[in-house]
């Protein structure tokens, strides 16, 4: 298992990208395209931030990658397969290698913090182990060390619903990393948090991504945060990519194009 | 503009004209229904008149209560009633859990299965436990087995409906997160749904046990075992002092179950 994981990782590195989207389109209602033929390549490391106004398809794009939303057409090439074609067991196996962090954290509130982190391993465990809480010792060890690394080592046995928003998102990040992913998707990870905590969370994501060499795709409202933490900024407007480049190249005129006018600046 | 607005008196009615007509029709129908019902049940005035006297007479015959009969005639039946209710509830919860999973539209994404499950829930519930008991007495003969199965099958509808609603109200966020982690359906049930549904599940099970104590106490009247059998024996022989004893025991056990379940529920939820 581990050997194949590692070889897959290096395969990504040699190919130069972890994920490639080809002509990805999504229509929730026939004829109304939320995503219009998106083609993007994502490198094997670093943070790519997708910015753009609400309702522009950012979330849909990120949710199409791990098929929480099914794209209408197009290809999602990840670890040598087209995720858009996968079903059932093979889709589950592919999802195990993609961690996801959510805006509303999406923890199981009545479970303890440590168990929420262990949930990141559910894709690797038979269901009876989940029912009986028989997690392998190796997984438990890793869950504790991940909790330490996100600064929640003392909270392992707290119930998740007793944590603050920032703490919950840290658990969410630990759960995603617990999957030992080759890619992390973060869908507005800071939008429910105050400005200071938002910075802390982005800092944590950046640090963990760099330390573990995992590429991250993050949807983010806050342009300043995107510029500060991303290696690459992708600007979307009305279902299309209108800017794609390093944060330094992102200029006022681009923002006007992405957000459509001066109004948002005030 | 303002002049025109002030010239026209503004009117406001709680209901529109058609709504008012409809409501009047409804009141009229309700009155007709009441009159019709009274005519149908054919109250005999003489019986109505001496009802208080009859009631007083009945209570007089029950007094003094035959406490000595408890040991030989009631105790075993009481235990049997408790067992019938408890075993019936456990069986019902097990069966209802399966049906509830099939009925919950967020877990079972098949309209056909949902409909079948919903049909089972309605069908089991709409037949009274007494009628189920009659059926199982015919199949298995009189006794606690028939009573237990009657309790179990009749409870599926109530328990399953509340459980399936609890499952459907589970938050989708955590489920989505576990799906994204590649968890199997069974694992998602274990770690996504079960923690969210557990309080409702225990609450419903305890509540149903409370109801089943009451129902199983009378199932013996049709051969379902337990206190009802003792009640029937006493009634048949016109031992009113013994009837009184059984009624007091039933009353006592229902109150005790009520207190116990209230306490349990407050501990869990």
Short mmCIF file of C-alpha atoms in Angstrom, two decimals, chain B residues 88-232:
data_model
loop_
_atom_site.label_atom_id
_atom_site.label_comp_id
_atom_site.label_asym_id
_atom_site.label_seq_id
_atom_site.Cartn_x
_atom_site.Cartn_y
_atom_site.Cartn_z
CA UNK B 88 -41.29 -6.73 22.06
CA UNK B 89 -39.63 -3.30 22.15
CA UNK B 90 -36.15 -4.71 21.53
CA UNK B 91 -37.44 -6.74 18.61
CA UNK B 92 -39.34 -3.74 17.27
CA UNK B 93 -36.32 -1.44 17.48
CA UNK B 94 -34.17 -3.94 15.59
CA UNK B 95 -36.72 -4.42 12.82
CA UNK B 96 -37.63 -0.73 12.73
CA UNK B 97 -33.98 0.30 12.33
CA UNK B 98 -33.72 -1.68 9.13
CA UNK B 99 -37.01 -0.36 7.78
CA UNK B 100 -36.09 3.20 8.82
CA UNK B 101 -32.82 3.01 6.87
CA UNK B 102 -34.76 1.92 3.80
CA UNK B 103 -37.36 4.64 4.33
CA UNK B 104 -34.87 7.49 4.81
CA UNK B 105 -34.47 9.19 1.45
CA UNK B 106 -30.97 10.47 2.18
CA UNK B 107 -29.61 7.00 2.95
CA UNK B 108 -31.57 4.87 0.47
CA UNK B 109 -31.71 6.64 -2.84
CA UNK B 110 -34.37 4.48 -4.39
CA UNK B 111 -37.95 5.68 -4.60
CA UNK B 112 -39.21 2.10 -4.86
CA UNK B 113 -37.46 0.96 -1.67
CA UNK B 114 -38.51 4.17 0.12
CA UNK B 115 -42.11 3.54 -0.82
CA UNK B 116 -42.05 -0.12 0.22
CA UNK B 117 -40.49 0.82 3.57
CA UNK B 118 -43.04 3.58 4.11
CA UNK B 119 -45.81 1.15 3.31
CA UNK B 120 -44.48 -1.25 5.96
CA UNK B 121 -44.35 1.59 8.48
CA UNK B 122 -47.93 2.64 7.80
CA UNK B 123 -49.28 -0.92 7.57
CA UNK B 124 -47.80 -2.14 10.86
CA UNK B 125 -48.88 0.98 12.71
CA UNK B 126 -52.42 1.19 11.40
CA UNK B 127 -53.34 -2.26 12.74
CA UNK B 128 -53.87 -2.08 16.49
CA UNK B 129 -51.70 -4.22 18.78
CA UNK B 130 -54.88 -6.05 19.90
CA UNK B 131 -55.61 -7.07 16.32
CA UNK B 132 -52.02 -8.18 15.78
CA UNK B 133 -52.36 -10.22 19.00
CA UNK B 134 -55.51 -11.88 17.67
CA UNK B 135 -53.59 -12.77 14.53
CA UNK B 136 -50.57 -14.18 16.35
CA UNK B 137 -52.77 -16.06 18.82
CA UNK B 138 -54.36 -17.76 15.83
CA UNK B 139 -50.91 -18.65 14.47
CA UNK B 140 -48.93 -19.55 17.61
CA UNK B 141 -51.69 -20.17 20.13
CA UNK B 142 -52.41 -18.00 23.18
CA UNK B 143 -49.53 -16.90 25.39
CA UNK B 144 -46.68 -14.45 25.80
CA UNK B 145 -45.11 -15.30 22.41
CA UNK B 146 -48.17 -14.03 20.57
CA UNK B 147 -48.23 -10.94 22.78
CA UNK B 148 -44.55 -10.22 22.25
CA UNK B 149 -44.83 -10.50 18.47
CA UNK B 150 -47.94 -8.33 18.47
CA UNK B 151 -46.10 -5.63 20.42
CA UNK B 152 -43.04 -5.93 18.19
CA UNK B 153 -44.85 -5.74 14.86
CA UNK B 154 -47.23 -2.98 15.91
CA UNK B 155 -44.31 -0.89 17.23
CA UNK B 156 -42.36 -1.03 13.96
CA UNK B 157 -44.49 1.69 12.41
CA UNK B 158 -44.16 4.21 15.22
CA UNK B 159 -40.50 3.53 15.97
CA UNK B 160 -39.47 3.27 12.33
CA UNK B 161 -41.22 6.47 11.33
CA UNK B 162 -39.56 8.53 14.06
CA UNK B 163 -36.17 6.92 13.36
CA UNK B 164 -36.36 7.54 9.63
CA UNK B 165 -37.25 11.18 10.32
CA UNK B 166 -34.26 11.48 12.65
CA UNK B 167 -32.01 9.99 9.96
CA UNK B 168 -33.35 12.39 7.35
CA UNK B 169 -32.68 15.34 9.65
CA UNK B 170 -29.01 14.40 10.06
CA UNK B 171 -26.68 17.18 8.91
CA UNK B 172 -25.24 16.62 5.45
CA UNK B 173 -21.89 18.34 6.13
CA UNK B 174 -20.23 15.54 8.12
CA UNK B 175 -21.65 12.95 5.72
CA UNK B 176 -20.08 14.84 2.84
CA UNK B 177 -16.76 15.02 4.66
CA UNK B 178 -16.68 11.26 5.20
CA UNK B 179 -17.72 10.66 1.60
CA UNK B 180 -14.84 12.87 0.49
CA UNK B 181 -12.48 10.76 2.63
CA UNK B 182 -13.51 7.69 0.64
CA UNK B 183 -15.50 6.00 3.42
CA UNK B 184 -17.83 3.13 2.53
CA UNK B 185 -21.58 3.39 3.05
CA UNK B 186 -21.43 1.26 6.18
CA UNK B 187 -18.62 3.33 7.65
CA UNK B 188 -20.57 6.50 6.90
CA UNK B 189 -23.52 4.99 8.76
CA UNK B 190 -21.26 4.22 11.71
CA UNK B 191 -19.43 7.53 11.97
CA UNK B 192 -21.64 9.99 10.12
CA UNK B 193 -25.24 9.05 10.82
CA UNK B 194 -25.18 7.01 14.02
CA UNK B 195 -23.58 9.70 16.24
CA UNK B 196 -26.16 12.20 14.98
CA UNK B 197 -29.14 9.86 15.35
CA UNK B 198 -28.19 8.16 18.62
CA UNK B 199 -29.99 10.49 21.06
CA UNK B 200 -33.22 10.32 19.03
CA UNK B 201 -32.83 6.56 18.70
CA UNK B 202 -32.53 5.98 22.44
CA UNK B 203 -35.29 8.47 23.17
CA UNK B 204 -37.69 6.76 20.77
CA UNK B 205 -36.82 3.29 22.08
CA UNK B 206 -37.45 4.31 25.69
CA UNK B 207 -40.66 6.13 24.81
CA UNK B 208 -41.93 3.11 22.90
CA UNK B 209 -41.08 0.83 25.83
CA UNK B 210 -43.23 3.07 28.01
CA UNK B 211 -46.15 2.79 25.58
CA UNK B 212 -45.64 -0.97 25.24
CA UNK B 213 -45.88 -1.51 29.00
CA UNK B 214 -49.40 -0.07 28.79
CA UNK B 215 -50.34 -2.03 25.69
CA UNK B 216 -48.98 -5.37 26.85
CA UNK B 217 -50.91 -5.02 30.11
CA UNK B 218 -54.20 -5.53 28.24
CA UNK B 219 -53.10 -7.87 25.43
CA UNK B 220 -54.07 -10.84 27.64
CA UNK B 221 -57.74 -9.98 27.05
CA UNK B 222 -57.35 -11.51 23.60
CA UNK B 223 -54.92 -14.23 24.66
CA UNK B 224 -51.62 -12.37 24.48
CA UNK B 225 -50.45 -13.33 27.96
CA UNK B 226 -49.63 -11.18 30.98
CA UNK B 227 -51.83 -9.08 33.25
CA UNK B 228 -54.67 -9.04 30.74
CA UNK B 229 -55.10 -12.80 31.20
CA UNK B 230 -55.44 -12.32 34.95
CA UNK B 231 -57.88 -9.48 34.31
CA UNK B 232 -59.97 -11.64 32.02
#
